[in-house]
PDB file of C-alpha atoms in Angstrom:
ATOM      1  CA  MET W  83     -16.180   7.614  22.867  1.00  0.00           C
ATOM      2  CA  ALA W  84     -13.031   6.482  24.771  1.00  0.00           C
ATOM      3  CA  HIS W  85     -12.527   3.243  25.968  1.00  0.00           C
ATOM      4  CA  VAL W  86      -8.851   4.421  28.292  1.00  0.00           C
ATOM      5  CA  TYR W  87      -7.989   7.425  30.318  1.00  0.00           C
ATOM      6  CA  LYS W  88      -8.488  11.141  29.160  1.00  0.00           C
ATOM      7  CA  TYR W  89      -7.324  12.747  31.775  1.00  0.00           C
ATOM      8  CA  ASP W  90      -4.903  11.942  34.756  1.00  0.00           C
ATOM      9  CA  VAL W  91      -6.277  14.143  36.813  1.00  0.00           C
ATOM     10  CA  PHE W  92      -9.232  16.102  37.373  1.00  0.00           C
ATOM     11  CA  ILE W  93      -9.801  18.098  39.968  1.00  0.00           C
ATOM     12  CA  SER W  94     -13.119  18.604  42.020  1.00  0.00           C
ATOM     13  CA  TYR W  95     -15.239  22.028  44.196  1.00  0.00           C
ATOM     14  CA  GLN W  96     -17.566  23.570  44.382  1.00  0.00           C
ATOM     15  CA  ARG W  97     -18.221  26.155  41.382  1.00  0.00           C
ATOM     16  CA  ASP W  98     -20.791  27.675  43.513  1.00  0.00           C
ATOM     17  CA  SER W  99     -17.627  29.486  46.057  1.00  0.00           C
ATOM     18  CA  PRO W 100     -16.891  32.832  46.338  1.00  0.00           C
ATOM     19  CA  THR W 101     -13.533  31.689  47.839  1.00  0.00           C
ATOM     20  CA  VAL W 102     -13.159  28.513  46.533  1.00  0.00           C
ATOM     21  CA  ALA W 103     -13.735  28.844  42.604  1.00  0.00           C
ATOM     22  CA  PRO W 104     -11.620  31.980  42.260  1.00  0.00           C
ATOM     23  CA  TRP W 105      -8.403  30.467  44.177  1.00  0.00           C
ATOM     24  CA  VAL W 106      -9.178  27.249  41.952  1.00  0.00           C
ATOM     25  CA  ARG W 107      -9.189  29.231  38.800  1.00  0.00           C
ATOM     26  CA  THR W 108      -6.661  31.461  39.823  1.00  0.00           C
ATOM     27  CA  HIS W 109      -3.204  29.799  41.288  1.00  0.00           C
ATOM     28  CA  PHE W 110      -4.610  25.942  41.891  1.00  0.00           C
ATOM     29  CA  HIS W 111      -4.973  24.659  38.885  1.00  0.00           C
ATOM     30  CA  GLN W 112      -2.415  26.508  36.503  1.00  0.00           C
ATOM     31  CA  LEU W 113       0.029  25.900  39.045  1.00  0.00           C
ATOM     32  CA  LEU W 114      -1.258  22.171  39.365  1.00  0.00           C
ATOM     33  CA  CYS W 115      -1.196  21.652  35.970  1.00  0.00           C
ATOM     34  CA  GLU W 116       2.905  23.535  36.555  1.00  0.00           C
ATOM     35  CA  LEU W 117       4.928  21.406  38.896  1.00  0.00           C
ATOM     36  CA  LEU W 118       2.714  17.770  36.573  1.00  0.00           C
ATOM     37  CA  ASP W 119       4.306  18.837  34.046  1.00  0.00           C
ATOM     38  CA  ASP W 120       7.549  19.829  35.532  1.00  0.00           C
ATOM     39  CA  ASN W 121       8.794  16.812  37.427  1.00  0.00           C
ATOM     40  CA  THR W 122       7.827  14.427  34.496  1.00  0.00           C
ATOM     41  CA  ASP W 123       9.158  13.861  31.101  1.00  0.00           C
ATOM     42  CA  GLU W 124       4.587  12.581  30.594  1.00  0.00           C
ATOM     43  CA  GLU W 125       2.351  14.832  29.355  1.00  0.00           C
ATOM     44  CA  ILE W 126      -0.833  15.021  32.186  1.00  0.00           C
ATOM     45  CA  SER W 127      -3.608  15.765  31.388  1.00  0.00           C
ATOM     46  CA  VAL W 128      -6.132  17.828  34.399  1.00  0.00           C
ATOM     47  CA  TYR W 129      -9.562  17.776  33.358  1.00  0.00           C
ATOM     48  CA  TYR W 130     -10.819  20.844  35.317  1.00  0.00           C
ATOM     49  CA  ASP W 131     -14.499  21.476  34.107  1.00  0.00           C
ATOM     50  CA  GLU W 132     -14.055  25.981  33.658  1.00  0.00           C
ATOM     51  CA  GLU W 133     -12.248  24.637  29.878  1.00  0.00           C
ATOM     52  CA  GLY W 134     -15.273  22.774  28.306  1.00  0.00           C
ATOM     53  CA  ARG W 135     -16.455  23.862  25.281  1.00  0.00           C
ATOM     54  CA  ALA W 136     -18.884  26.403  24.612  1.00  0.00           C
ATOM     55  CA  GLY W 137     -21.978  24.540  24.164  1.00  0.00           C
ATOM     56  CA  GLY W 138     -21.625  21.507  26.235  1.00  0.00           C
ATOM     57  CA  LEU W 139     -23.971  19.748  28.503  1.00  0.00           C
ATOM     58  CA  TRP W 140     -22.345  20.020  31.814  1.00  0.00           C
ATOM     59  CA  PRO W 141     -23.690  17.601  33.145  1.00  0.00           C
ATOM     60  CA  VAL W 142     -22.754  14.671  30.812  1.00  0.00           C
ATOM     61  CA  GLU W 143     -18.703  16.073  30.250  1.00  0.00           C
ATOM     62  CA  ILE W 144     -18.007  15.820  33.860  1.00  0.00           C
ATOM     63  CA  ARG W 145     -19.890  11.911  34.025  1.00  0.00           C
ATOM     64  CA  HIS W 146     -17.409  11.538  30.846  1.00  0.00           C
ATOM     65  CA  ALA W 147     -15.214  13.068  31.802  1.00  0.00           C
ATOM     66  CA  LEU W 148     -15.320  12.144  35.378  1.00  0.00           C
ATOM     67  CA  ARG W 149     -14.992   8.474  34.401  1.00  0.00           C
ATOM     68  CA  HIS W 150     -11.915   9.025  32.594  1.00  0.00           C
ATOM     69  CA  SER W 151     -10.197  10.135  34.611  1.00  0.00           C
ATOM     70  CA  ARG W 152      -7.147   8.690  36.058  1.00  0.00           C
ATOM     71  CA  VAL W 153      -7.849  10.698  40.380  1.00  0.00           C
ATOM     72  CA  LEU W 154      -9.612  13.159  41.878  1.00  0.00           C
ATOM     73  CA  VAL W 155      -8.084  15.466  43.656  1.00  0.00           C
ATOM     74  CA  PRO W 156     -10.845  17.534  45.764  1.00  0.00           C
ATOM     75  CA  VAL W 157     -10.621  20.479  47.059  1.00  0.00           C
ATOM     76  CA  CYS W 158     -12.375  20.196  50.360  1.00  0.00           C
ATOM     77  CA  SER W 159     -14.272  23.314  51.725  1.00  0.00           C
ATOM     78  CA  PRO W 160     -16.742  23.553  54.782  1.00  0.00           C
ATOM     79  CA  LYS W 161     -19.850  23.142  51.847  1.00  0.00           C
ATOM     80  CA  TYR W 162     -17.907  21.302  49.365  1.00  0.00           C
ATOM     81  CA  PHE W 163     -19.918  17.966  51.334  1.00  0.00           C
ATOM     82  CA  ARG W 164     -23.139  19.636  50.432  1.00  0.00           C
ATOM     83  CA  ARG W 165     -23.039  19.865  46.746  1.00  0.00           C
ATOM     84  CA  GLU W 166     -25.351  17.553  45.250  1.00  0.00           C
ATOM     85  CA  TRP W 167     -21.567  16.614  42.413  1.00  0.00           C
ATOM     86  CA  CYS W 168     -19.326  17.888  44.592  1.00  0.00           C
ATOM     87  CA  MET W 169     -20.855  14.575  46.699  1.00  0.00           C
ATOM     88  CA  ALA W 170     -21.094  12.366  43.148  1.00  0.00           C
ATOM     89  CA  GLU W 171     -17.423  13.640  41.540  1.00  0.00           C
ATOM     90  CA  TRP W 172     -16.350  11.511  44.998  1.00  0.00           C
ATOM     91  CA  HIS W 173     -18.412   9.274  45.824  1.00  0.00           C
ATOM     92  CA  SER W 174     -17.867   7.854  42.092  1.00  0.00           C
ATOM     93  CA  MET W 175     -13.991   7.771  42.300  1.00  0.00           C
ATOM     94  CA  GLN W 176     -14.502   6.049  46.020  1.00  0.00           C
ATOM     95  CA  SER W 177     -16.497   3.195  44.647  1.00  0.00           C
ATOM     96  CA  ARG W 178     -13.972   2.530  41.438  1.00  0.00           C
ATOM     97  CA  GLU W 179     -11.612   2.345  44.039  1.00  0.00           C
ATOM     98  CA  LYS W 180     -14.249  -0.772  45.960  1.00  0.00           C
ATOM     99  CA  ILE W 181     -14.766  -2.362  42.415  1.00  0.00           C
ATOM    100  CA  ALA W 182     -10.381  -1.758  41.676  1.00  0.00           C
ATOM    101  CA  GLY W 183      -9.532  -3.733  45.370  1.00  0.00           C
ATOM    102  CA  LEU W 184      -7.983  -0.877  46.593  1.00  0.00           C
ATOM    103  CA  GLY W 185      -7.169   0.503  50.521  1.00  0.00           C
ATOM    104  CA  THR W 186      -6.053  -2.969  52.133  1.00  0.00           C
ATOM    105  CA  LEU W 187      -4.588  -3.690  53.641  1.00  0.00           C
ATOM    106  CA  GLU W 188      -2.523  -5.851  49.562  1.00  0.00           C
ATOM    107  CA  ARG W 189      -3.368  -2.476  47.836  1.00  0.00           C
ATOM    108  CA  PRO W 190      -3.841   0.655  50.306  1.00  0.00           C
ATOM    109  CA  PHE W 191      -3.155   3.487  47.784  1.00  0.00           C
ATOM    110  CA  GLY W 192      -6.343   5.066  46.302  1.00  0.00           C
ATOM    111  CA  LEU W 193      -7.722   7.340  43.892  1.00  0.00           C
ATOM    112  CA  ILE W 194      -8.858  10.546  45.900  1.00  0.00           C
ATOM    113  CA  HIS W 195      -5.965  12.719  46.724  1.00  0.00           C
ATOM    114  CA  PRO W 196      -7.996  15.774  48.779  1.00  0.00           C
ATOM    115  CA  VAL W 197      -6.428  18.772  49.277  1.00  0.00           C
ATOM    116  CA  ILE W 198      -7.853  21.203  52.426  1.00  0.00           C
ATOM    117  CA  TYR W 199      -8.454  24.759  50.924  1.00  0.00           C
ATOM    118  CA  SER W 200     -11.113  25.913  54.436  1.00  0.00           C
ATOM    119  CA  ASP W 201     -11.390  24.178  57.758  1.00  0.00           C
ATOM    120  CA  SER W 202     -11.875  20.273  57.980  1.00  0.00           C
ATOM    121  CA  GLU W 203     -13.813  20.457  61.333  1.00  0.00           C
ATOM    122  CA  TYR W 204     -17.070  19.590  59.096  1.00  0.00           C
ATOM    123  CA  PHE W 205     -15.957  17.013  57.143  1.00  0.00           C
ATOM    124  CA  PRO W 206     -17.514  13.830  57.042  1.00  0.00           C
ATOM    125  CA  LYS W 207     -15.608  11.370  59.461  1.00  0.00           C
ATOM    126  CA  TYR W 208     -14.308   9.317  55.484  1.00  0.00           C
ATOM    127  CA  VAL W 209     -12.523  12.666  54.225  1.00  0.00           C
ATOM    128  CA  HIS W 210      -9.934  11.605  58.332  1.00  0.00           C
ATOM    129  CA  GLU W 211      -9.394   8.274  56.831  1.00  0.00           C
ATOM    130  CA  ARG W 212      -7.192   9.516  53.143  1.00  0.00           C
ATOM    131  CA  ARG W 213      -3.875  11.556  54.081  1.00  0.00           C
ATOM    132  CA  THR W 214      -4.639  14.990  53.350  1.00  0.00           C
ATOM    133  CA  VAL W 215      -2.797  17.949  51.551  1.00  0.00           C
ATOM    134  CA  ASP W 216      -3.466  21.429  53.875  1.00  0.00           C
ATOM    135  CA  LEU W 217      -3.954  24.319  51.893  1.00  0.00           C
ATOM    136  CA  ARG W 218      -5.185  26.379  54.822  1.00  0.00           C
ATOM    137  CA  PRO W 219      -2.080  29.537  54.769  1.00  0.00           C
ATOM    138  CA  TRP W 220      -2.459  29.737  51.628  1.00  0.00           C
ATOM    139  CA  ASN W 221      -6.415  30.343  50.708  1.00  0.00           C
ATOM    140  CA  PHE W 222      -6.358  33.612  49.373  1.00  0.00           C
ATOM    141  CA  PRO W 223      -7.845  33.555  46.199  1.00  0.00           C
ATOM    142  CA  GLU W 224      -7.526  37.769  45.137  1.00  0.00           C
ATOM    143  CA  PRO W 225      -4.567  37.607  42.467  1.00  0.00           C
ATOM    144  CA  HIS W 226      -2.141  39.424  43.641  1.00  0.00           C
ATOM    145  CA  PHE W 227      -1.068  36.836  45.975  1.00  0.00           C
ATOM    146  CA  GLN W 228       0.853  35.664  43.668  1.00  0.00           C
ATOM    147  CA  ASP W 229       3.611  38.303  43.719  1.00  0.00           C
ATOM    148  CA  THR W 230       3.445  37.473  48.256  1.00  0.00           C
ATOM    149  CA  PRO W 231       6.328  35.587  49.407  1.00  0.00           C
ATOM    150  CA  ALA W 232       3.522  33.407  50.391  1.00  0.00           C
ATOM    151  CA  PHE W 233       2.775  31.727  47.059  1.00  0.00           C
ATOM    152  CA  LEU W 234       5.947  30.735  47.322  1.00  0.00           C
ATOM    153  CA  ASP W 235       5.647  28.443  50.369  1.00  0.00           C
ATOM    154  CA  LEU W 236       2.455  27.533  47.981  1.00  0.00           C
ATOM    155  CA  ARG W 237       3.995  26.252  45.760  1.00  0.00           C
ATOM    156  CA  ARG W 238       6.843  24.565  47.876  1.00  0.00           C
ATOM    157  CA  ALA W 239       3.642  22.923  49.269  1.00  0.00           C
ATOM    158  CA  LEU W 240       1.737  21.933  45.401  1.00  0.00           C
ATOM    159  CA  THR W 241       5.717  20.732  44.253  1.00  0.00           C
ATOM    160  CA  ARG W 242       5.243  18.118  46.893  1.00  0.00           C
ATOM    161  CA  PHE W 243       1.262  17.366  45.965  1.00  0.00           C
ATOM    162  CA  ALA W 244       2.604  16.781  42.298  1.00  0.00           C
ATOM    163  CA  ILE W 245       5.027  14.171  43.054  1.00  0.00           C
ATOM    164  CA  ASP W 246       3.167  12.431  44.911  1.00  0.00           C
ATOM    165  CA  LEU W 247       0.311  12.778  42.790  1.00  0.00           C
ATOM    166  CA  ILE W 248       2.949  11.113  40.018  1.00  0.00           C
ATOM    167  CA  ASP W 249       3.926   8.334  41.769  1.00  0.00           C
ATOM    168  CA  ALA W 250       0.054   7.596  42.641  1.00  0.00           C
ATOM    169  CA  LEU W 251      -0.280   7.679  38.355  1.00  0.00           C
ATOM    170  CA  ASP W 252       1.316   4.322  38.263  1.00  0.00           C
ATOM    171  CA  LEU W 253      -0.657   2.393  40.979  1.00  0.00           C
ATOM    172  CA  VAL W 254      -4.395   3.210  38.755  1.00  0.00           C
ATOM    173  CA  PRO W 255      -5.560   0.203  37.720  1.00  0.00           C
ATOM    174  CA  ARG W 256      -6.919  -0.781  33.812  1.00  0.00           C
ATOM    175  CA  TRP W 257     -10.082   1.818  32.771  1.00  0.00           C
ATOM    176  CA  ARG W 258     -13.269  -0.759  32.802  1.00  0.00           C
ATOM    177  CA  PRO W 259     -16.481   0.797  30.511  1.00  0.00           C
ATOM    178  CA  ASP W 260     -19.014  -0.226  34.322  1.00  0.00           C
ATOM    179  CA  TRP W 261     -16.958   2.406  36.322  1.00  0.00           C
ATOM    180  CA  PRO W 262     -19.800   4.106  38.249  1.00  0.00           C
ATOM    181  CA  ILE W 263     -20.854   7.370  38.392  1.00  0.00           C
ATOM    182  CA  GLU W 264     -23.167   7.507  41.753  1.00  0.00           C
ATOM    183  CA  MET W 265     -25.614  10.724  42.549  1.00  0.00           C
ATOM    184  CA  PRO W 266     -25.652  10.781  46.508  1.00  0.00           C
ATOM    185  CA  PRO W 267     -27.290  13.223  47.930  1.00  0.00           C
ATOM    186  CA  PRO W 268     -25.286  15.649  49.267  1.00  0.00           C
ATOM    187  CA  GLU W 269     -24.050  15.073  53.177  1.00  0.00           C
ATOM    188  CA  PRO W 270     -25.908  16.598  56.345  1.00  0.00           C
ATOM    189  CA  PRO W 271     -23.816  18.708  57.750  1.00  0.00           C
ATOM    190  CA  THR W 272     -22.326  18.125  61.160  1.00  0.00           C
ATOM    191  CA  ARG W 273     -23.330  19.295  63.663  1.00  0.00           C
ATOM    192  CA  SER W 274     -25.699  21.614  64.569  1.00  0.00           C
ATOM    193  CA  ARG W 275     -25.248  25.390  65.496  1.00  0.00           C
ATOM    194  CA  LYS W 276     -25.075  26.771  68.597  1.00  0.00           C
ATOM    195  CA  PRO W 277     -28.318  29.180  69.790  1.00  0.00           C
ATOM    196  CA  ARG W 278     -28.174  32.820  69.171  1.00  0.00           C
ATOM    197  CA  PHE W 279     -29.158  34.537  72.275  1.00  0.00           C
TER     198      PHE W 279
END
């Protein structure tokens, strides 16, 4: 088992979503990798779970990749916070921040860099306490979105995000074998639905 970081960035997203998952696969992952590569002379490694090896044990792979990743990039949607593995990924990195003494007045930076895919009204309070990048104007999962002028706007927004991520990687603490993997229950709904008449 590697005793160092293997990945710089871990992309966390709602894997069972009919819109978020194809958007990450078709647009976000590829574009983020390209822009990270374009803006540094170092090799940046991005973990994206669709690139796992055939026959691998998915939960074991996820735990290993998460423990050996420097930062987390959650693609936030309302149901993200209702999914067990999404919560495991977020809270594991949040626990790591506490162990490393991050998110304090002396060290205000963190290891979680959220992007908003959709909504935000239903997000837990702790999400709103972080700086987020709002990508809602460009959340079209269809492949032909890349042929529209709006895709250039997404590219511009992600270029700024990629540059910020590269800067954040310099602040990541050294790898530790005791980085925790948390398995909290999914978040309860944030508010009740309006009654239907």
